[in-house]
Short mmCIF file of C-alpha atoms and ligand atoms in Angstrom, two decimals:
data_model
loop_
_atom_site.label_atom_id
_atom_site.label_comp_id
_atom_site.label_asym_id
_atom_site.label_seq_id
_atom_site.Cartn_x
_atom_site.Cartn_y
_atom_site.Cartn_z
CA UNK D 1291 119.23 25.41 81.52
CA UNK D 1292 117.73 28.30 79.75
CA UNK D 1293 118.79 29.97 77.04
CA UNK D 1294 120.64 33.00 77.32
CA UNK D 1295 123.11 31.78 79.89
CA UNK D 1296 126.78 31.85 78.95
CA UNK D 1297 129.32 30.07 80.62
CA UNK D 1298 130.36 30.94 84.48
CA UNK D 1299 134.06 30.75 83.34
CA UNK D 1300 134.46 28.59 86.85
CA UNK D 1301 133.44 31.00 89.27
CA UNK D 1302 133.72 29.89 93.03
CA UNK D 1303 130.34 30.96 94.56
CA UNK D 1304 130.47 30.03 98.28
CA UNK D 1305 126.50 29.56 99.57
CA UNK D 1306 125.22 30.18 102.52
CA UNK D 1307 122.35 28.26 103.77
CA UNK D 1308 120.71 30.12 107.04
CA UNK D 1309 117.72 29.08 108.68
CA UNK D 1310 114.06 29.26 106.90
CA UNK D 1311 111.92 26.83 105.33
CA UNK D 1312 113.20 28.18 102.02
CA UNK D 1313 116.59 26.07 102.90
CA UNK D 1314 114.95 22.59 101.44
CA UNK D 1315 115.22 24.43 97.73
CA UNK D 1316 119.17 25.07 98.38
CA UNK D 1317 120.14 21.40 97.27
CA UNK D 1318 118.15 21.90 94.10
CA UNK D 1319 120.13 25.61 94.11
CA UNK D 1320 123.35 23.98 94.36
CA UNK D 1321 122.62 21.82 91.08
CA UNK D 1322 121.41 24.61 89.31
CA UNK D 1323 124.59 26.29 89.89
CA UNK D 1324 126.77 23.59 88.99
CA UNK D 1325 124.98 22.73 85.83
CA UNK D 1326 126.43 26.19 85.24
CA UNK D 1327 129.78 25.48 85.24
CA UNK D 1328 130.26 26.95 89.32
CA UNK D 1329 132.48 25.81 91.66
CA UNK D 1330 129.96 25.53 94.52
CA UNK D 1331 131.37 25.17 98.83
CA UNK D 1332 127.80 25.23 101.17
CA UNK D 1333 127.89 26.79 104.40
CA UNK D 1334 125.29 26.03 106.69
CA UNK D 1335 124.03 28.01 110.12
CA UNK D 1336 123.15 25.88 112.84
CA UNK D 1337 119.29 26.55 112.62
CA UNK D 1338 119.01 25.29 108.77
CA UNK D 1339 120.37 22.38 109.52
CA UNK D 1340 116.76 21.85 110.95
CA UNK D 1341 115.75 22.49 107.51
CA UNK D 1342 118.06 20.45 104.74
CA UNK D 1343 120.76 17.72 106.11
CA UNK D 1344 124.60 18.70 105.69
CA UNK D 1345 124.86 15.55 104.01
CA UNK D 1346 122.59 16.25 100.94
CA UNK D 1347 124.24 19.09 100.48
CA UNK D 1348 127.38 17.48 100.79
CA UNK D 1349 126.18 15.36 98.02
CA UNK D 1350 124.83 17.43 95.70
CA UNK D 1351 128.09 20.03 96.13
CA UNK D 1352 130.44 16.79 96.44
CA UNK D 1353 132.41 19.45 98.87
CA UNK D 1354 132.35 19.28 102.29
CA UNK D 1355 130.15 21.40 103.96
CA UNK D 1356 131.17 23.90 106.68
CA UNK D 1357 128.94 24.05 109.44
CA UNK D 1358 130.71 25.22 112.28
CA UNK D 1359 134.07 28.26 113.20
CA UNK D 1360 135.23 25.99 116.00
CA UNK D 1361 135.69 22.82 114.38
CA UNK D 1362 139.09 22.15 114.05
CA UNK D 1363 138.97 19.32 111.88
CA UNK D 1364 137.73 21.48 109.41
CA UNK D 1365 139.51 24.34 109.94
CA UNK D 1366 142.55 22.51 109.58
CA UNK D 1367 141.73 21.08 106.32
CA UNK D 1368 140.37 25.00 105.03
CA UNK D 1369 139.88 27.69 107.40
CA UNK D 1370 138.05 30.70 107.57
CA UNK D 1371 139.95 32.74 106.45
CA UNK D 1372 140.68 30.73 103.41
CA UNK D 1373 137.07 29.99 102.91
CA UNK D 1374 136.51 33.61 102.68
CA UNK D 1375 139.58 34.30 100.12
CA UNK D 1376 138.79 30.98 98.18
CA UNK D 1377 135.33 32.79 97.23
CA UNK D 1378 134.08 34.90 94.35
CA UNK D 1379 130.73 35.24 95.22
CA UNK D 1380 129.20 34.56 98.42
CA UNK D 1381 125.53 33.95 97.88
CA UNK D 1382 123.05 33.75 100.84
CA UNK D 1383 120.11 31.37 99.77
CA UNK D 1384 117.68 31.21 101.54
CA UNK D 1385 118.96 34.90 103.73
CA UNK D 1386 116.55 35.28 106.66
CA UNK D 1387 115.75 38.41 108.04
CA UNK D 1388 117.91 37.29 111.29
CA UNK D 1389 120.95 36.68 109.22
CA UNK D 1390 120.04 39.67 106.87
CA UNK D 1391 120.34 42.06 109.99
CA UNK D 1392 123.58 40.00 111.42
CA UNK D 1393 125.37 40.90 108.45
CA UNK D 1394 124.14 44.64 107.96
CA UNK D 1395 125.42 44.87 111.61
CA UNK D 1396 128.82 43.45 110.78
CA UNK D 1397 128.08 40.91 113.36
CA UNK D 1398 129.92 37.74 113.22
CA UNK D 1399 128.18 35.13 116.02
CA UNK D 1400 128.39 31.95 113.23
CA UNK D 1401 130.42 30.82 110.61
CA UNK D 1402 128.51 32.52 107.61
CA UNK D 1403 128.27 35.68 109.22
CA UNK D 1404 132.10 35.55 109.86
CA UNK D 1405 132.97 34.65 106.58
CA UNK D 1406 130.80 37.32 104.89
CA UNK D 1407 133.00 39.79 107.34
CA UNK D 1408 136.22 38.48 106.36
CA UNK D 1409 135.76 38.31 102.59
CA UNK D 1410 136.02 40.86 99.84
CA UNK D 1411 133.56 38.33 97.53
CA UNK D 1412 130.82 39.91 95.69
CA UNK D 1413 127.68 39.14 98.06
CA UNK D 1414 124.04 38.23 96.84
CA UNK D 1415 120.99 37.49 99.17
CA UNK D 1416 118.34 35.66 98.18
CA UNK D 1417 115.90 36.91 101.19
CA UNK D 1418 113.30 34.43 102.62
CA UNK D 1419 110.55 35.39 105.45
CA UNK D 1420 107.30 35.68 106.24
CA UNK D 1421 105.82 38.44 104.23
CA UNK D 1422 105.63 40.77 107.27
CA UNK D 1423 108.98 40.02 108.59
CA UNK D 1424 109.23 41.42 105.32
CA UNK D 1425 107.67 44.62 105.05
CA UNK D 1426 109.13 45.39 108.73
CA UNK D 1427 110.78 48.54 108.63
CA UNK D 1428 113.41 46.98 110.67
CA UNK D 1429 114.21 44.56 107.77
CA UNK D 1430 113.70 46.87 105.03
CA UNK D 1431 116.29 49.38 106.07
CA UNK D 1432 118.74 46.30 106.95
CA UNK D 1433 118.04 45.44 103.49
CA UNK D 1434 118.47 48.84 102.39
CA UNK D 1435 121.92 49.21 104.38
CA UNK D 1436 123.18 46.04 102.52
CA UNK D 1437 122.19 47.57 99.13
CA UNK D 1438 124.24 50.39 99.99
CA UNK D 1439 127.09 48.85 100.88
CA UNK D 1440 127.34 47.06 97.44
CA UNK D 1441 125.37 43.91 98.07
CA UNK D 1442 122.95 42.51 95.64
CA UNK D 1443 119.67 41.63 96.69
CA UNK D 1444 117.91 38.58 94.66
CA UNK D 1445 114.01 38.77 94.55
CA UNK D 1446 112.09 37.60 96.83
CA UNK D 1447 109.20 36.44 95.22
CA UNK D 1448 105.61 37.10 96.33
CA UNK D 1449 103.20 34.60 96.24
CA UNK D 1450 101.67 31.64 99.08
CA UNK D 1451 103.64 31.29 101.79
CA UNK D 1452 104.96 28.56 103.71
CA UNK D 1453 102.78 29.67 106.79
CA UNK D 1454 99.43 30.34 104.59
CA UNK D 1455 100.18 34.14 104.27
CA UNK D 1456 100.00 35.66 100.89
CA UNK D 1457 102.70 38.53 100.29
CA UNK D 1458 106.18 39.10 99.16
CA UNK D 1459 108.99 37.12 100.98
CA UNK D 1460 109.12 33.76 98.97
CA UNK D 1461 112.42 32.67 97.82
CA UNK D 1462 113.21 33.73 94.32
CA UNK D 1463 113.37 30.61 92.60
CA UNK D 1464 116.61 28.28 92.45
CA UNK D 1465 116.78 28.02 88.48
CA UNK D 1466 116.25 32.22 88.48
CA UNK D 1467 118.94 32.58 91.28
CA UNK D 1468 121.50 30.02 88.94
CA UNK D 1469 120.35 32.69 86.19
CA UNK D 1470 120.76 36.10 87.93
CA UNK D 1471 124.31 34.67 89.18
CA UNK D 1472 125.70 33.83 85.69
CA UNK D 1473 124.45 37.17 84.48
CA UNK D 1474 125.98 38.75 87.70
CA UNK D 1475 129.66 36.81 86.63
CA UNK D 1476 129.80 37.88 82.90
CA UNK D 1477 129.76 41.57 84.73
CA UNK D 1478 132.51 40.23 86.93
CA UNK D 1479 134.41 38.87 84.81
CA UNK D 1480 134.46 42.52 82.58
CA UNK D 1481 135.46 43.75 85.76
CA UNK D 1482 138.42 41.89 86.95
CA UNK D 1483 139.52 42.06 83.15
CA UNK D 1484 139.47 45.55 83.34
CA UNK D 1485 141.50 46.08 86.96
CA UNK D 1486 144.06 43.82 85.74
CA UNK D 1487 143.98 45.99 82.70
CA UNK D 1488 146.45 48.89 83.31
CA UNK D 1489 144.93 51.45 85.64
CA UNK D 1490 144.96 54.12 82.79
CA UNK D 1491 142.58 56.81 84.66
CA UNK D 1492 144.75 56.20 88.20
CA UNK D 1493 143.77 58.87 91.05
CA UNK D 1494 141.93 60.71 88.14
CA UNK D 1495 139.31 62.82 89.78
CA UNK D 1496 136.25 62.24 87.94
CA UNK D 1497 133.03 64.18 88.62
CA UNK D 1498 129.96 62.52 86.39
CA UNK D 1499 126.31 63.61 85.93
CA UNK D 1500 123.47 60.55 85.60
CA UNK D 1501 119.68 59.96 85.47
CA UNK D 1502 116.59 62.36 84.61
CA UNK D 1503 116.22 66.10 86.95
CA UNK D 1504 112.97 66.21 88.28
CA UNK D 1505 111.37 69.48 88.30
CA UNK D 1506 108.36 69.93 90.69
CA UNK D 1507 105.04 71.78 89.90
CA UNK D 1508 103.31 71.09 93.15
CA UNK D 1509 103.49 68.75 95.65
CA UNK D 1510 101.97 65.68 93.64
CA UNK D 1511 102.63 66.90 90.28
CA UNK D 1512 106.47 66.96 88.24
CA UNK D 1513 107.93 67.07 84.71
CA UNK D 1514 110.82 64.64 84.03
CA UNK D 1515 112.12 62.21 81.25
CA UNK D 1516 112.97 58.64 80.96
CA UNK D 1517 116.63 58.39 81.51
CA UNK D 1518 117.30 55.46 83.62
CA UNK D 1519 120.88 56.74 84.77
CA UNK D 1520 122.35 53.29 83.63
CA UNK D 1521 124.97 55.17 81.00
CA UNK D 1522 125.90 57.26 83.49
CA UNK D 1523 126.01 54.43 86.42
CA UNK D 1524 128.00 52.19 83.60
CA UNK D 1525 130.68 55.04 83.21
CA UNK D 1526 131.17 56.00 86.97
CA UNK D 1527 131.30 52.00 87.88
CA UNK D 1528 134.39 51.68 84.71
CA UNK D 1529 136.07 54.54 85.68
CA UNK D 1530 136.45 53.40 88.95
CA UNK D 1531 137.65 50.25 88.03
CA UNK D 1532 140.14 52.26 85.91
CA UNK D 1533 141.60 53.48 89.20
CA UNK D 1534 139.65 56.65 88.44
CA UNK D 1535 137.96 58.55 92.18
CA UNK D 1536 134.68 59.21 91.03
CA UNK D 1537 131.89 61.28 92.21
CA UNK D 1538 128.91 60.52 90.76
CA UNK D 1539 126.04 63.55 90.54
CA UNK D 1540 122.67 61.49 90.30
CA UNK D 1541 118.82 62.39 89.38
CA UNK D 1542 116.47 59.77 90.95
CA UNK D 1543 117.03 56.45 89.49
CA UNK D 1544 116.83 52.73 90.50
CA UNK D 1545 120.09 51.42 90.55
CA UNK D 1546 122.80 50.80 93.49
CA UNK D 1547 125.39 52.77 94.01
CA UNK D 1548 128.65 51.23 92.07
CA UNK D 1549 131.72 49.94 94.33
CA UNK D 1550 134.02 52.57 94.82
CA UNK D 1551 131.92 55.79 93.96
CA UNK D 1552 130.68 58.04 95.85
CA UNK D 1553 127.17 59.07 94.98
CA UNK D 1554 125.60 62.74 95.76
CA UNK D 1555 121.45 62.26 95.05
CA UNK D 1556 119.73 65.13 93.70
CA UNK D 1557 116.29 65.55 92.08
CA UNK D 1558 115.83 68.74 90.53
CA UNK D 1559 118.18 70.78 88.06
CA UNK D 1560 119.00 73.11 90.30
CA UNK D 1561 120.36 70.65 93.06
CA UNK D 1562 122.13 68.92 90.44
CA UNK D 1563 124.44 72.19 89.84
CA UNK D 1564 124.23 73.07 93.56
CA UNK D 1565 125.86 70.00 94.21
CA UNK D 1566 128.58 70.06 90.69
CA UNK D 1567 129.46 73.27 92.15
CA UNK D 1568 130.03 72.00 95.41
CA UNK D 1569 131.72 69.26 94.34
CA UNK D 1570 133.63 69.92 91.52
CA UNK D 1571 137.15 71.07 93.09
CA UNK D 1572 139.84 69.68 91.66
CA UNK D 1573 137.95 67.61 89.25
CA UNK D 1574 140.49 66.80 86.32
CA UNK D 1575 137.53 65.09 83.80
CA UNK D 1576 133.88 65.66 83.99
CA UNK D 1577 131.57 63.61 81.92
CA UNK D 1578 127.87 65.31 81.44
CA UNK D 1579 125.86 62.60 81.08
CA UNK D 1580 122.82 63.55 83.05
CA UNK D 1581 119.46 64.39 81.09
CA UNK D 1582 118.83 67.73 82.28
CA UNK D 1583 115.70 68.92 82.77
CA UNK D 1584 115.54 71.50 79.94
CA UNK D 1585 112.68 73.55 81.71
CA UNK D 1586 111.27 74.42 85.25
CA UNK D 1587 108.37 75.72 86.66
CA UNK D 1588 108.42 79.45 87.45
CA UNK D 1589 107.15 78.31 90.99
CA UNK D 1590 106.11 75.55 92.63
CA UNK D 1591 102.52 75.43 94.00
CA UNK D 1592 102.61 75.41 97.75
CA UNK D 1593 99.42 72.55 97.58
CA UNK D 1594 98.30 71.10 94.72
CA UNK D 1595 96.64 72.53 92.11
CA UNK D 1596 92.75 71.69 91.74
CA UNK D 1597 91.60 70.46 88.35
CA UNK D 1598 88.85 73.62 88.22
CA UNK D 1599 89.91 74.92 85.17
CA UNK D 1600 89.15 73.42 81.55
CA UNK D 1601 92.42 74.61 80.42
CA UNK D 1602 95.85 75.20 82.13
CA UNK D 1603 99.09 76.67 82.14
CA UNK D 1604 102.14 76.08 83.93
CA UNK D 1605 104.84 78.89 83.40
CA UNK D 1606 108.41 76.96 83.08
CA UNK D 1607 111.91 78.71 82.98
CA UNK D 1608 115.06 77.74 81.61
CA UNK D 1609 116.93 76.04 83.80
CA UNK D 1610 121.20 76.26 84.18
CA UNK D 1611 123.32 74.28 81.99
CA UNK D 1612 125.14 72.66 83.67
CA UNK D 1613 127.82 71.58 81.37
CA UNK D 1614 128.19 75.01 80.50
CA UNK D 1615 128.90 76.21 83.65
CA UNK D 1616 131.83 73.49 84.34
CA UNK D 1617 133.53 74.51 80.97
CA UNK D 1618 133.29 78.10 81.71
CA UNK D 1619 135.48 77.99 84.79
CA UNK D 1620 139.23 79.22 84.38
CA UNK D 1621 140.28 75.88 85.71
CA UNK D 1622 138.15 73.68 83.76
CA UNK D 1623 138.56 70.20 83.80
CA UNK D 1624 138.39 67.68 79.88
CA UNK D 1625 134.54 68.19 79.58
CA UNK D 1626 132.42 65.58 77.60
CA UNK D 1627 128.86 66.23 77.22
CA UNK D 1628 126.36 63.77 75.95
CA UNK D 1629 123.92 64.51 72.65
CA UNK D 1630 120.31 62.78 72.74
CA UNK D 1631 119.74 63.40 68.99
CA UNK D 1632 116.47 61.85 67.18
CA UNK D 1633 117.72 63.79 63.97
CA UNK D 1634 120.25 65.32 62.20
CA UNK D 1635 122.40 64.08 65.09
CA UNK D 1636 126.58 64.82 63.53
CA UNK D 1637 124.88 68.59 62.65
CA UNK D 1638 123.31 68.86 66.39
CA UNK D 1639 126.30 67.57 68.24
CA UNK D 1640 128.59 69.54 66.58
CA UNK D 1641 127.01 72.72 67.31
CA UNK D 1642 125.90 71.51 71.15
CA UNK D 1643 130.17 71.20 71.23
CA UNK D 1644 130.69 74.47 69.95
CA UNK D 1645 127.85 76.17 72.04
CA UNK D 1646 128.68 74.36 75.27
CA UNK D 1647 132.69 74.49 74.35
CA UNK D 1648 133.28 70.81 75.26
CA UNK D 1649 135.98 69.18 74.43
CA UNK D 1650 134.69 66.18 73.40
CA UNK D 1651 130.96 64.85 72.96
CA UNK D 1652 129.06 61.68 72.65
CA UNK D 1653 125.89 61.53 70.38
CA UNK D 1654 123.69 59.11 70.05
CA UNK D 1655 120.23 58.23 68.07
CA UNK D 1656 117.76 58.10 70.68
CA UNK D 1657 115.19 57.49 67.29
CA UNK D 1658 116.20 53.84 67.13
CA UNK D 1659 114.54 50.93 69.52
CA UNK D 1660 116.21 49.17 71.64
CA UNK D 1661 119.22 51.87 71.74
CA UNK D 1662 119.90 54.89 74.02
CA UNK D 1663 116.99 56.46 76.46
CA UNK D 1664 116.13 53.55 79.16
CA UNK D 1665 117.48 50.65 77.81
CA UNK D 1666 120.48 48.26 78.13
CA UNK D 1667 122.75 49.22 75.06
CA UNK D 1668 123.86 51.90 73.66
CA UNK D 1669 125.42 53.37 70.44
CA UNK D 1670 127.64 55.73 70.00
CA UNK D 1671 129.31 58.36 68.05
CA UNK D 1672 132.37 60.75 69.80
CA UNK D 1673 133.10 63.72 68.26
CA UNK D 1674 135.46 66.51 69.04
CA UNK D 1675 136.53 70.11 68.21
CA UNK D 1676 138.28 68.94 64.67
CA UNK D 1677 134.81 67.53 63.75
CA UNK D 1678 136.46 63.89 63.62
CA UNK D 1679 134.27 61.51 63.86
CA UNK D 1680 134.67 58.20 65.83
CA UNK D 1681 132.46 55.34 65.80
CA UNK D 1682 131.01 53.14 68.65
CA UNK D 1683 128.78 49.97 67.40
CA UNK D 1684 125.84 48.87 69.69
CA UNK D 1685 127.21 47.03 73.24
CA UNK D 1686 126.39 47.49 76.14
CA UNK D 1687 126.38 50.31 78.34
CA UNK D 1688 129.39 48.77 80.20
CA UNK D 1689 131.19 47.92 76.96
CA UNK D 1690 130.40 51.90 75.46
CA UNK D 1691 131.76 53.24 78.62
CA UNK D 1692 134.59 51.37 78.52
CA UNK D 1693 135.38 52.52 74.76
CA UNK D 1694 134.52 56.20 75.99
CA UNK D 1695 137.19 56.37 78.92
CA UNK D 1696 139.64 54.13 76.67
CA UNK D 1697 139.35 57.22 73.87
CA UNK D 1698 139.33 60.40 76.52
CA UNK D 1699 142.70 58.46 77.69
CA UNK D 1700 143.96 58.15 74.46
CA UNK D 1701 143.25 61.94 72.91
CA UNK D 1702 144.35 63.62 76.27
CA UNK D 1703 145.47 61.94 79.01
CA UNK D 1704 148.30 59.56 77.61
CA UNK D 1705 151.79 61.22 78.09
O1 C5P V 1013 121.31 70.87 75.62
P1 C5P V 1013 121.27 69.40 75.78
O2 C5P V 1013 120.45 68.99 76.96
O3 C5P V 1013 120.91 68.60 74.59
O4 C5P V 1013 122.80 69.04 76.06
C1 C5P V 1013 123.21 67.81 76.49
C2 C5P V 1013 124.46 67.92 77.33
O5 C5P V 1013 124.42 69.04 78.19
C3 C5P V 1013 124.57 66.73 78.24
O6 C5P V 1013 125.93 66.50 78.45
C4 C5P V 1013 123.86 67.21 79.49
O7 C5P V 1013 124.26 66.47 80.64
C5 C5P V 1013 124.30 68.65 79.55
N1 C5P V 1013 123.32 69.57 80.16
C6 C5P V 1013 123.60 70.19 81.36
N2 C5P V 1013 122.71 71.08 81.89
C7 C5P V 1013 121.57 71.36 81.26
C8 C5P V 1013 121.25 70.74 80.05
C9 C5P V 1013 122.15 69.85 79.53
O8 C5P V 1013 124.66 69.92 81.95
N3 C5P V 1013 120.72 72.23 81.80
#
């Protein structure tokens, strides 16, 4: 086992075996898992059966394996429909592209494909082709419909194929998979902590800015910054677990859309207020977390510019603010603003408050590694009108947003 794992807290992970060569690894999957502390049920399609015998995984799960929707012996010992409540995660390992498109469809022609249907369990595909079933268009936007609708998508790997291609399509490893999924259920578990939580931010209308702008100077050519989106990503995903409906204004990033949230893409500054302003309604909090694009080009080149000259220019404008805007409305909604500070950062904040009038805002030291811009943690200091100060340690995004919404609850939504 390697060693950052931490315990699956018995998660029930139901696996689905479909049909590719890949399917021989899924017994040595299976032990991975449970040397991880998961509960592990197999569920096999007819064609990988050709692959890996029910019985060793039967063995290696010590579970029976479900193989089939009509058998009644089994069904009467745990249905479908029990199968698919009894999981937490469903996890198809190896997912061919067949299967892959099944479920994107919402088809449900075998058991798997009916219990992914029929479940509310996280799901994770590990996909397994041939590297141009891969790259198939066809596949990729199946894969890219999944994505959207909330599933996680494990590897593949590239690398030497079962055939004697060379590409991308391998199945990601079964000690990586066992990895990724007890990573995965920490997150879960913060989850389902937090919905059983009370729903503090219930019905809240929440409108939340993430990731860089990206401000075009000719067709090739743009200037952005390195803000992954993930503080902004890790706020909209908590607040919707807080019962909050959140809509989540978003610069281009790489990171799926959270459960719950409904996402409005933008890429340059002025999209990103097109769409607030469109948007914003009857928005009750709104949490500036984006990092705006300070400047624009004047005007974008219609083609792009030739590198004649020894020396160049490019003319650049202010662009809106954003934030601004949203706390100079009559109806304003609680506006927090974010403070990317590599100095002086109490002094900075404070007057970015006053400036912007926010009500509340959260600085942070972007001059210290591993903290803030593009990485995993963050920390934290919230300060409001009154100048108090309160402190968040380093955590996590997840855990910082969490301590954010918990202390815009407290100072002005609590009755
Ligand atoms: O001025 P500065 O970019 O440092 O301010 C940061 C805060 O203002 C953040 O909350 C950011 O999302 C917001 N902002 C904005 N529109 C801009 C610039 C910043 O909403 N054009």
């Amino acid at each position: 086992m390697s060693e950052n794992t931490t315990s699956s807290q018995k998660l029930r992970v139901l696996l689905g075996v479909s049909g590719g060569i890949a399917a021989y690894k899924s017994a040595d999957l299976v032990r991975r898992l449970k040397e991880r502390d998961f509960i592990v049920r197999v569920v096999m399609t007819e064609a990988s059966t050709h692959f890996i015998t029910p019985m060793t995984m039967q063995a290696v799960s010590a579970n029976p394996v479900h193989l089939d929707l009509f058998d009644q012996e089994a069904e009467a010992a745990m249905g479908h429909i029990e199968l698919a409540k009894w999981a937490d995660i469903i996890l198809v390992a190896p997912a061919t592209a067949n299967t892959i498109a099944k479920i994107n469809q919402g088809l449900a022609d075998n058991l798997l494909t009916t219990l992914v249907l029929a479940s509310k369990a996280q799901l994770v595909i590990a996909p397994a082709m041939n590297q141009q079933m891969w790259t198939n268009t066809t596949t990729i936007s199946n894969v890219e419909g999944l994505r959207q609708k909330g599933t996680l998508v494990f590897g593949p790997d590239a690398g030497e194929q079962a055939c004697g291609d060379v590409g991308a399509g391998r199945m990601m490893e079964p000690l990586m998979i066992a990895d990724e999924m007890l990573r995965l259920s920490a997150t879960s578990f913060e989850r389902q902590e937090l919905r059983e939580n009370k729903l503090i931010l219930n019905g809240l209308n929440v409108m939340i800015t993430a990731g860089p702008t990206v401000e075009a100077i000719d067709p090739v050519r743009f200037i952005s910054n390195h803000s992954s989106g993930k503080m902004g990503y890790a706020l909209a995903e908590v607040a919707s677990d807080l019962g909050a409906m959140v809509t989540l204004v978003s610069g281009p990033v790489n990171l799926c859309a959270p459960n719950g949230v409904s996402v409005k893409p933008v890429t340059s500054a002025k999209e990103m207020m097109a769409t607030v302003q469109q948007h914003i309604g009857n928005c009750e909090l709104f949490i500036g977390c984006a990092a705006v694009a300070d400047y624009t080009p004047i005007k974008v080149a219609k083609h792009k510019i030739k590198k004649n000259e020894e020396n160049m220019n490019v003319e650049l404008v202010k662009n809106p603010d954003i934030i601004s805007w949203v706390a100079a409305q009559k109806q304003r909604p609680i506006v927090v603003g974010f403070a990317a500070e590599s100095q002086n950062l109490s002094e900075f904040a404070i007057n970015k408050l006053s400036k912007k009038k926010l009500d509340l805002i959260c600085a942070n030291n972007i001059s210290q590694e591993e903290l803030g811009f593009n990485s995993e943690n963050n920390e934290i200091f919230i300060l409001d009108k009154s100048g108090k100060e309160v402190h968040l340690p380093a955590a996590s995004k997840s855990n910082i947003a969490k301590s954010i919404l918990e202390h815009i609850y407290q100072q002005f939504l609590i009755k």
